């Protein structure tokens, strides 16, 4: 069997974190089995679907590295095919026309609410003669769901789940204006796309019962369902805006790397022993539904940040420079980063990336290499550079200026010799020098900083404060 999965988001907003995990699990399962992964945009809700949301879905998946096979399918474009399926059910007596007015439906809901019953359609037109149809009412087409026995699903994650059929009512297949509903469209599309596995959040479990009934009524076998527990916040509550960013685009804007986000999403509800750092290639090799847990996963931004720090350290320097280039450009108010500034950033980034949790921090930590003189000193640096320390720096300058071979080791030897000759501690000159060369009191080794800046820039920055 050729495994075929799909990610089927509704384009009514951003690609949220739960949707991204669903896409990842479907993508990994398909790639693990050498099958196909399709993208289907479920845009039947025309009022809420937007082109911006569709673009955000494409952009988010591409950023995560989740490529899909063939062109994305737009569900609305297949409306005629969905309508055809409903008409087949109607002709076979497996669906019927319902002429309930909006008022009747509202009264039905109110009565059920008052009696403490589920607000289900009561089937009043199920076996009624269409000749009784009132004038001026355009009917909906309802599915004639089985009202005896039970519907059973052997879910790849939840195990065997069942529901008595009396808990489900006759759902609408075609609205009064003739347009198909989501429930019908999903079933027809999954069949026509030959989807073998439907992997999605467990909030769709009730839908799966309805869809299973519809598959069988159309004479089709349903796919293998796998319903994944939802993602909760660190406090155990369902993920919401109060837990922080929800959209994948927000995590990119926070300066996180896509491989870190994928690794973290993978571990939200799936495990492979005690492994925490898992590349996409490893994930493809190892992924299976048998290791998806049944309990909700808890989203912890601190763990994601820690994971991102690891991937920052492991990332290629050239790639990181490309990623922080636009951020530095914004910080500097420049159209681009180039010339001597870029050279310095490139030389210094290897040690800076180990001190940065994300790309924003890396850009900020690199800024002192890229910025033009004179540097703006922060408050701590300003307090450190009093008259005595400035005088000490003036005395240090000639010793540095006389260096023939400018490198970190030579700078260190010169400064240590200066410290010894003036009977002071290293920190008494190193910290003021750091403030002078970086504008702050925090940086990599000051000897490395001087080497990266080069002789001319180092001496010029000394001149600016002395």
Short mmCIF file of C-alpha atoms in Angstrom, two decimals:
data_model
loop_
_atom_site.label_atom_id
_atom_site.label_comp_id
_atom_site.label_asym_id
_atom_site.label_seq_id
_atom_site.Cartn_x
_atom_site.Cartn_y
_atom_site.Cartn_z
CA UNK A 1 0.00 0.00 0.00
CA UNK A 2 1.28 3.44 -0.94
CA UNK A 3 0.88 5.63 2.14
CA UNK A 4 -0.81 8.96 1.41
CA UNK A 5 -1.33 11.64 4.04
CA UNK A 6 -2.59 15.19 3.89
CA UNK A 7 -2.53 18.43 5.82
CA UNK A 8 -5.85 20.20 5.38
CA UNK A 9 -5.92 23.61 7.09
CA UNK A 10 -8.73 26.16 6.85
CA UNK A 11 -7.31 29.48 5.61
CA UNK A 12 -9.09 31.65 8.15
CA UNK A 13 -6.00 32.82 10.05
CA UNK A 14 -2.34 32.10 10.70
CA UNK A 15 -0.74 28.65 10.68
CA UNK A 16 -0.95 27.95 14.41
CA UNK A 17 1.43 25.81 16.42
CA UNK A 18 -0.96 22.86 16.64
CA UNK A 19 -1.54 22.90 12.89
CA UNK A 20 2.21 22.98 12.27
CA UNK A 21 2.66 19.87 14.45
CA UNK A 22 -0.15 18.11 12.56
CA UNK A 23 1.54 18.96 9.26
CA UNK A 24 4.88 17.72 10.60
CA UNK A 25 3.45 14.38 11.77
CA UNK A 26 1.70 13.81 8.43
CA UNK A 27 4.84 14.78 6.50
CA UNK A 28 7.08 12.51 8.57
CA UNK A 29 4.71 9.55 8.33
CA UNK A 30 4.51 9.86 4.54
CA UNK A 31 8.26 10.33 4.13
CA UNK A 32 9.01 7.44 6.50
CA UNK A 33 6.94 5.10 4.32
CA UNK A 34 8.13 6.57 1.02
CA UNK A 35 4.59 7.77 0.30
CA UNK A 36 2.96 11.06 -0.59
CA UNK A 37 2.12 14.11 1.48
CA UNK A 38 -0.52 16.43 0.07
CA UNK A 39 -1.62 19.92 1.03
CA UNK A 40 -5.33 20.67 0.80
CA UNK A 41 -6.66 24.15 1.52
CA UNK A 42 -10.15 23.72 2.98
CA UNK A 43 -11.56 27.03 1.82
CA UNK A 44 -15.25 26.21 1.70
CA UNK A 45 -15.94 28.94 4.28
CA UNK A 46 -15.79 31.74 1.71
CA UNK A 47 -16.54 34.54 4.16
CA UNK A 48 -13.60 33.76 6.45
CA UNK A 49 -11.07 32.35 3.98
CA UNK A 50 -8.47 34.87 2.82
CA UNK A 51 -5.60 34.93 0.35
CA UNK A 52 -3.33 36.29 3.09
CA UNK A 53 -4.07 33.26 5.25
CA UNK A 54 -3.36 30.90 2.36
CA UNK A 55 -0.05 32.66 1.72
CA UNK A 56 0.79 32.39 5.44
CA UNK A 57 0.16 28.63 5.37
CA UNK A 58 2.41 28.15 2.33
CA UNK A 59 5.08 30.38 3.83
CA UNK A 60 4.98 28.67 7.23
CA UNK A 61 5.26 25.15 5.80
CA UNK A 62 8.09 26.17 3.50
CA UNK A 63 9.95 27.82 6.38
CA UNK A 64 9.66 24.59 8.39
CA UNK A 65 10.96 22.62 5.41
CA UNK A 66 7.75 20.61 4.95
CA UNK A 67 7.42 20.24 1.19
CA UNK A 68 4.26 18.77 -0.27
CA UNK A 69 3.79 16.60 -3.36
CA UNK A 70 2.08 18.03 -6.43
CA UNK A 71 0.15 21.29 -6.37
CA UNK A 72 -1.94 22.25 -3.36
CA UNK A 73 -5.62 21.39 -3.74
CA UNK A 74 -8.25 24.04 -3.05
CA UNK A 75 -11.38 22.39 -1.72
CA UNK A 76 -13.79 25.06 -2.96
CA UNK A 77 -12.71 24.39 -6.55
CA UNK A 78 -14.06 20.85 -6.20
CA UNK A 79 -17.55 21.90 -5.08
CA UNK A 80 -19.29 20.32 -8.09
CA UNK A 81 -17.75 16.95 -7.27
CA UNK A 82 -18.98 17.24 -3.68
CA UNK A 83 -22.48 18.15 -4.83
CA UNK A 84 -22.48 15.13 -7.14
CA UNK A 85 -21.76 12.81 -4.21
CA UNK A 86 -24.63 14.29 -2.21
CA UNK A 87 -26.99 13.76 -5.12
CA UNK A 88 -25.95 10.10 -5.32
CA UNK A 89 -26.86 9.65 -1.65
CA UNK A 90 -30.17 11.44 -2.23
CA UNK A 91 -31.01 9.22 -5.19
CA UNK A 92 -30.20 6.08 -3.16
CA UNK A 93 -32.39 7.14 -0.24
CA UNK A 94 -29.38 7.68 2.01
CA UNK A 95 -30.05 11.40 2.23
CA UNK A 96 -33.17 13.53 2.21
CA UNK A 97 -34.45 17.07 1.82
CA UNK A 98 -35.14 18.97 5.01
CA UNK A 99 -37.48 21.97 4.85
CA UNK A 100 -37.07 23.23 8.42
CA UNK A 101 -37.15 26.99 8.66
CA UNK A 102 -34.51 28.88 10.67
CA UNK A 103 -37.22 29.55 13.24
CA UNK A 104 -38.01 25.86 13.65
CA UNK A 105 -34.33 25.01 14.08
CA UNK A 106 -33.95 27.73 16.71
CA UNK A 107 -36.98 26.41 18.61
CA UNK A 108 -35.54 22.90 18.39
CA UNK A 109 -32.26 24.07 19.93
CA UNK A 110 -34.02 26.06 22.64
CA UNK A 111 -36.16 23.11 23.66
CA UNK A 112 -33.16 20.77 23.80
CA UNK A 113 -31.26 23.29 25.90
CA UNK A 114 -34.19 23.69 28.28
CA UNK A 115 -34.49 19.93 28.69
CA UNK A 116 -30.74 19.48 29.16
CA UNK A 117 -30.40 17.37 26.01
CA UNK A 118 -27.74 17.60 23.28
CA UNK A 119 -28.80 20.08 20.63
CA UNK A 120 -29.32 17.58 17.82
CA UNK A 121 -31.65 17.77 14.83
CA UNK A 122 -34.72 15.70 15.62
CA UNK A 123 -35.12 14.12 12.18
CA UNK A 124 -38.59 15.53 11.54
CA UNK A 125 -38.14 15.49 7.74
CA UNK A 126 -36.29 12.17 7.65
CA UNK A 127 -39.26 10.09 6.49
CA UNK A 128 -41.71 12.84 5.66
CA UNK A 129 -43.27 13.12 2.23
CA UNK A 130 -41.68 15.96 0.23
CA UNK A 131 -45.18 16.89 -0.93
CA UNK A 132 -45.61 18.37 2.55
CA UNK A 133 -42.88 20.90 1.81
CA UNK A 134 -43.89 24.46 2.74
CA UNK A 135 -43.76 27.16 0.12
CA UNK A 136 -40.83 29.54 0.04
CA UNK A 137 -38.35 27.30 1.88
CA UNK A 138 -35.22 26.12 0.04
CA UNK A 139 -34.35 22.73 1.54
CA UNK A 140 -31.02 21.53 2.82
CA UNK A 141 -29.88 18.00 2.04
CA UNK A 142 -29.31 15.94 5.17
CA UNK A 143 -27.49 12.63 5.54
CA UNK A 144 -29.74 9.81 6.74
CA UNK A 145 -27.43 8.60 9.50
CA UNK A 146 -27.96 5.17 11.08
CA UNK A 147 -29.99 5.60 14.27
CA UNK A 148 -29.42 2.13 15.68
CA UNK A 149 -26.29 0.31 16.80
CA UNK A 150 -22.91 2.00 17.10
CA UNK A 151 -20.03 3.30 15.02
CA UNK A 152 -16.57 1.92 15.84
CA UNK A 153 -13.19 3.36 14.87
CA UNK A 154 -9.89 1.56 15.35
CA UNK A 155 -7.77 4.64 15.85
CA UNK A 156 -3.98 4.33 15.45
CA UNK A 157 -3.43 6.55 18.50
CA UNK A 158 -6.59 6.34 20.62
CA UNK A 159 -7.18 2.63 20.14
CA UNK A 160 -10.69 1.34 19.58
CA UNK A 161 -13.27 4.06 20.15
CA UNK A 162 -17.02 3.76 19.71
CA UNK A 163 -20.17 5.81 19.92
CA UNK A 164 -23.85 4.86 19.92
CA UNK A 165 -25.48 6.14 16.77
CA UNK A 166 -28.25 7.86 18.69
CA UNK A 167 -25.63 10.43 19.78
CA UNK A 168 -25.23 11.64 16.20
CA UNK A 169 -27.90 13.43 14.20
CA UNK A 170 -28.54 13.78 10.49
CA UNK A 171 -25.88 16.26 9.42
CA UNK A 172 -26.34 18.71 6.57
CA UNK A 173 -24.56 17.77 3.35
CA UNK A 174 -25.75 20.61 1.11
CA UNK A 175 -26.88 23.96 2.43
CA UNK A 176 -30.05 25.66 1.28
CA UNK A 177 -28.06 27.61 -1.30
CA UNK A 178 -26.74 24.34 -2.74
CA UNK A 179 -23.18 24.64 -1.44
CA UNK A 180 -21.56 21.58 0.18
CA UNK A 181 -20.61 21.49 3.85
CA UNK A 182 -17.18 20.83 5.26
CA UNK A 183 -18.12 17.31 6.43
CA UNK A 184 -19.17 16.16 2.97
CA UNK A 185 -16.26 17.85 1.20
CA UNK A 186 -13.66 16.25 3.49
CA UNK A 187 -14.96 12.73 2.88
CA UNK A 188 -15.15 13.12 -0.90
CA UNK A 189 -11.72 14.73 -1.10
CA UNK A 190 -10.06 12.12 1.13
CA UNK A 191 -11.51 9.39 -1.07
CA UNK A 192 -10.62 11.01 -4.38
CA UNK A 193 -7.08 11.86 -3.17
CA UNK A 194 -6.70 8.21 -2.03
CA UNK A 195 -5.74 9.31 1.47
CA UNK A 196 -4.71 6.25 3.47
CA UNK A 197 -4.09 7.91 6.86
CA UNK A 198 -5.82 10.89 8.42
CA UNK A 199 -3.56 12.22 11.19
CA UNK A 200 -5.07 15.18 13.04
CA UNK A 201 -6.00 16.62 16.44
CA UNK A 202 -8.33 14.65 18.69
CA UNK A 203 -10.82 17.52 18.60
CA UNK A 204 -11.84 15.94 15.27
CA UNK A 205 -12.72 12.59 16.82
CA UNK A 206 -16.48 13.22 16.74
CA UNK A 207 -16.12 14.25 13.10
CA UNK A 208 -14.44 10.92 12.43
CA UNK A 209 -17.56 9.02 13.52
CA UNK A 210 -19.74 11.07 11.20
CA UNK A 211 -17.24 10.78 8.37
CA UNK A 212 -16.94 7.03 8.83
CA UNK A 213 -20.71 6.68 8.41
CA UNK A 214 -20.55 8.82 5.30
CA UNK A 215 -17.68 6.81 3.79
CA UNK A 216 -19.60 3.57 4.18
CA UNK A 217 -22.82 5.06 2.79
CA UNK A 218 -20.94 6.16 -0.32
CA UNK A 219 -19.55 2.65 -0.69
CA UNK A 220 -16.00 3.63 0.22
CA UNK A 221 -13.58 2.37 2.85
CA UNK A 222 -12.55 5.05 5.35
CA UNK A 223 -8.85 5.82 5.85
CA UNK A 224 -6.92 4.85 8.97
CA UNK A 225 -7.61 7.54 11.54
CA UNK A 226 -5.01 8.74 14.04
CA UNK A 227 -6.19 11.42 16.46
CA UNK A 228 -3.41 13.20 18.33
CA UNK A 229 -4.03 14.84 21.72
CA UNK A 230 -4.04 18.62 21.58
CA UNK A 231 -1.21 20.85 22.75
CA UNK A 232 -1.74 22.51 26.12
CA UNK A 233 0.09 25.36 27.76
CA UNK A 234 2.67 24.83 30.50
CA UNK A 235 -0.15 25.24 33.05
CA UNK A 236 -2.09 22.32 31.57
CA UNK A 237 -4.83 24.46 30.04
CA UNK A 238 -5.70 24.34 26.35
CA UNK A 239 -3.25 26.43 24.32
CA UNK A 240 -4.45 30.00 23.87
CA UNK A 241 -3.13 33.49 23.29
CA UNK A 242 -2.38 33.95 26.98
CA UNK A 243 0.29 31.26 26.68
CA UNK A 244 2.20 33.39 24.18
CA UNK A 245 2.66 33.27 20.44
CA UNK A 246 0.38 30.88 18.58
CA UNK A 247 1.35 31.37 14.94
CA UNK A 248 4.44 29.83 13.36
CA UNK A 249 5.27 33.23 11.87
CA UNK A 250 5.59 34.61 15.40
CA UNK A 251 8.25 32.04 16.30
CA UNK A 252 10.19 32.94 13.19
CA UNK A 253 9.93 36.60 14.16
CA UNK A 254 11.29 35.67 17.60
CA UNK A 255 14.49 34.58 15.86
CA UNK A 256 14.04 30.82 16.22
CA UNK A 257 15.51 28.39 13.70
CA UNK A 258 13.06 26.16 11.78
CA UNK A 259 14.97 22.98 12.64
CA UNK A 260 14.66 23.80 16.34
CA UNK A 261 10.91 24.40 16.00
CA UNK A 262 10.48 21.12 14.08
CA UNK A 263 12.51 19.22 16.65
CA UNK A 264 10.43 20.69 19.47
CA UNK A 265 7.09 20.05 17.75
CA UNK A 266 8.17 16.47 17.07
CA UNK A 267 8.70 15.89 20.79
CA UNK A 268 5.28 17.33 21.65
CA UNK A 269 3.42 14.06 21.92
CA UNK A 270 5.92 11.72 20.23
CA UNK A 271 9.04 10.12 21.65
CA UNK A 272 11.96 7.94 20.67
CA UNK A 273 13.43 6.66 23.91
CA UNK A 274 15.29 9.43 25.71
CA UNK A 275 16.38 11.20 22.53
CA UNK A 276 15.80 14.96 22.64
CA UNK A 277 17.92 16.28 19.75
CA UNK A 278 16.46 14.72 16.62
CA UNK A 279 17.21 15.91 13.10
CA UNK A 280 14.59 15.72 10.35
CA UNK A 281 16.51 12.88 8.70
CA UNK A 282 16.48 10.93 11.96
CA UNK A 283 12.81 11.77 12.48
CA UNK A 284 11.94 10.41 9.04
CA UNK A 285 13.78 7.19 9.86
CA UNK A 286 12.21 6.74 13.29
CA UNK A 287 8.73 8.22 13.08
CA UNK A 288 5.70 6.02 13.66
CA UNK A 289 2.22 6.42 15.10
CA UNK A 290 2.87 3.74 17.73
CA UNK A 291 5.02 6.22 19.68
CA UNK A 292 2.43 9.01 19.75
CA UNK A 293 1.13 9.46 23.29
CA UNK A 294 -2.50 9.71 24.34
CA UNK A 295 -2.04 12.54 26.83
CA UNK A 296 -1.98 16.23 25.86
CA UNK A 297 1.50 17.63 25.32
CA UNK A 298 2.53 20.75 27.25
CA UNK A 299 4.10 23.61 25.39
CA UNK A 300 7.05 25.14 27.23
CA UNK A 301 8.70 28.14 25.58
CA UNK A 302 11.77 27.78 27.80
CA UNK A 303 12.43 24.27 26.52
CA UNK A 304 11.99 25.48 22.96
CA UNK A 305 14.43 28.32 23.60
CA UNK A 306 16.96 25.91 25.09
CA UNK A 307 16.64 23.63 22.08
CA UNK A 308 17.09 26.60 19.78
CA UNK A 309 20.33 27.50 21.59
CA UNK A 310 21.67 24.07 20.68
CA UNK A 311 20.82 24.50 17.02
CA UNK A 312 22.34 28.00 17.05
CA UNK A 313 25.65 26.55 18.25
CA UNK A 314 25.55 23.80 15.62
CA UNK A 315 24.51 26.06 12.74
CA UNK A 316 26.82 27.04 9.90
CA UNK A 317 28.37 30.50 10.39
CA UNK A 318 27.67 31.64 6.82
CA UNK A 319 24.03 30.65 7.15
CA UNK A 320 23.68 32.58 10.41
CA UNK A 321 25.19 35.69 8.83
CA UNK A 322 22.62 35.50 6.04
CA UNK A 323 19.83 35.12 8.60
CA UNK A 324 20.90 38.05 10.77
CA UNK A 325 21.83 40.31 7.85
CA UNK A 326 18.33 41.89 7.55
CA UNK A 327 18.06 42.19 11.35
CA UNK A 328 21.39 44.02 11.52
CA UNK A 329 20.28 46.19 8.63
CA UNK A 330 17.20 47.22 10.60
CA UNK A 331 19.26 47.86 13.73
CA UNK A 332 21.77 49.97 11.80
CA UNK A 333 19.21 51.73 9.65
CA UNK A 334 21.14 50.56 6.61
CA UNK A 335 19.94 49.03 3.37
CA UNK A 336 22.52 46.27 3.64
CA UNK A 337 25.45 44.98 5.68
CA UNK A 338 28.73 44.92 3.80
CA UNK A 339 32.39 45.80 3.61
CA UNK A 340 34.50 45.93 6.73
CA UNK A 341 31.47 45.63 9.03
CA UNK A 342 30.43 42.32 7.50
CA UNK A 343 34.01 41.04 7.66
CA UNK A 344 34.13 41.72 11.37
CA UNK A 345 30.77 40.08 12.01
CA UNK A 346 31.88 37.02 10.03
CA UNK A 347 35.08 36.74 12.04
CA UNK A 348 33.35 37.12 15.38
CA UNK A 349 30.18 35.12 14.87
CA UNK A 350 31.65 31.74 15.84
CA UNK A 351 31.95 32.69 19.50
CA UNK A 352 28.91 34.99 19.50
CA UNK A 353 26.50 32.22 18.43
CA UNK A 354 27.33 30.19 21.54
CA UNK A 355 26.22 33.16 23.67
CA UNK A 356 22.93 33.72 21.80
CA UNK A 357 19.58 31.98 22.32
CA UNK A 358 18.09 33.16 19.03
CA UNK A 359 18.81 35.19 15.91
CA UNK A 360 17.63 38.43 17.48
CA UNK A 361 20.13 38.03 20.32
CA UNK A 362 22.84 37.05 17.85
CA UNK A 363 22.21 40.19 15.82
CA UNK A 364 22.22 42.36 18.95
CA UNK A 365 25.41 40.68 20.20
CA UNK A 366 27.05 41.23 16.80
CA UNK A 367 26.04 44.87 16.56
CA UNK A 368 29.20 46.30 18.13
CA UNK A 369 31.25 44.72 15.32
CA UNK A 370 29.08 46.23 12.61
CA UNK A 371 28.32 49.68 14.00
CA UNK A 372 30.13 52.82 12.87
CA UNK A 373 32.19 54.92 15.25
CA UNK A 374 31.78 56.57 17.62
CA UNK A 375 30.03 53.88 19.68
CA UNK A 376 27.16 54.80 21.94
CA UNK A 377 28.07 53.54 25.41
CA UNK A 378 25.42 51.93 27.60
CA UNK A 379 24.98 53.06 31.20
CA UNK A 380 27.27 50.42 32.69
CA UNK A 381 30.03 51.18 30.21
CA UNK A 382 29.69 54.90 30.84
CA UNK A 383 30.00 54.44 34.61
CA UNK A 384 33.06 52.26 34.14
CA UNK A 385 34.93 54.79 32.03
CA UNK A 386 35.77 57.40 34.66
CA UNK A 387 38.76 59.72 34.45
CA UNK A 388 41.17 57.20 36.02
CA UNK A 389 40.29 54.34 33.66
CA UNK A 390 40.43 56.65 30.64
CA UNK A 391 43.92 57.68 31.70
CA UNK A 392 44.92 54.03 32.01
CA UNK A 393 43.60 53.35 28.50
CA UNK A 394 45.62 56.28 27.15
CA UNK A 395 48.75 54.64 28.60
CA UNK A 396 47.83 51.27 27.05
CA UNK A 397 47.39 52.63 23.53
CA UNK A 398 51.06 53.01 22.59
CA UNK A 399 51.81 49.43 23.63
CA UNK A 400 49.03 48.13 21.36
CA UNK A 401 50.05 50.45 18.54
CA UNK A 402 53.56 48.97 18.53
CA UNK A 403 52.33 45.42 17.88
CA UNK A 404 53.72 44.00 14.64
CA UNK A 405 51.52 40.90 14.46
CA UNK A 406 47.92 41.76 15.37
CA UNK A 407 46.11 38.71 16.71
CA UNK A 408 44.33 37.63 19.90
CA UNK A 409 47.41 36.03 21.46
CA UNK A 410 49.63 39.04 20.75
CA UNK A 411 47.01 41.43 22.13
CA UNK A 412 46.67 39.30 25.27
CA UNK A 413 50.44 39.16 25.87
CA UNK A 414 50.70 42.92 25.43
CA UNK A 415 47.89 43.66 27.87
CA UNK A 416 49.20 41.20 30.44
CA UNK A 417 52.63 42.78 30.22
CA UNK A 418 51.02 46.18 30.68
CA UNK A 419 49.14 44.94 33.75
CA UNK A 420 52.33 43.56 35.28
CA UNK A 421 54.33 46.72 34.63
CA UNK A 422 51.64 48.94 36.19
CA UNK A 423 51.00 46.58 39.14
CA UNK A 424 47.25 46.33 38.51
CA UNK A 425 44.84 43.43 38.11
CA UNK A 426 43.82 42.32 34.63
CA UNK A 427 40.19 43.24 35.25
CA UNK A 428 41.16 46.85 35.95
CA UNK A 429 42.14 47.31 32.31
CA UNK A 430 40.19 44.53 30.56
CA UNK A 431 36.73 45.75 31.60
CA UNK A 432 37.34 49.40 30.63
CA UNK A 433 38.80 48.17 27.33
CA UNK A 434 35.69 46.04 26.77
CA UNK A 435 33.47 49.06 27.43
CA UNK A 436 35.55 51.09 24.99
CA UNK A 437 35.57 48.56 22.16
CA UNK A 438 31.99 47.22 22.49
CA UNK A 439 30.00 49.96 24.22
CA UNK A 440 28.94 47.52 26.94
CA UNK A 441 30.41 45.42 29.74
CA UNK A 442 29.46 42.04 28.22
CA UNK A 443 31.20 40.46 25.22
CA UNK A 444 33.39 37.54 24.19
CA UNK A 445 37.04 37.59 25.27
CA UNK A 446 38.31 41.14 24.91
CA UNK A 447 41.47 39.80 23.24
CA UNK A 448 39.32 38.11 20.59
CA UNK A 449 37.25 41.28 20.19
CA UNK A 450 40.37 43.36 19.55
CA UNK A 451 41.67 40.80 17.06
CA UNK A 452 38.37 40.79 15.15
CA UNK A 453 38.13 44.59 15.11
CA UNK A 454 41.67 44.87 13.79
CA UNK A 455 44.45 47.27 14.72
CA UNK A 456 43.05 50.41 13.10
CA UNK A 457 39.51 50.06 14.44
CA UNK A 458 40.70 49.11 17.92
CA UNK A 459 43.02 52.10 18.16
CA UNK A 460 40.37 54.40 16.72
CA UNK A 461 37.82 53.29 19.31
CA UNK A 462 40.40 53.87 22.03
CA UNK A 463 40.93 57.37 20.69
CA UNK A 464 37.18 58.03 20.84
CA UNK A 465 37.12 57.66 24.64
CA UNK A 466 40.55 58.92 25.60
#
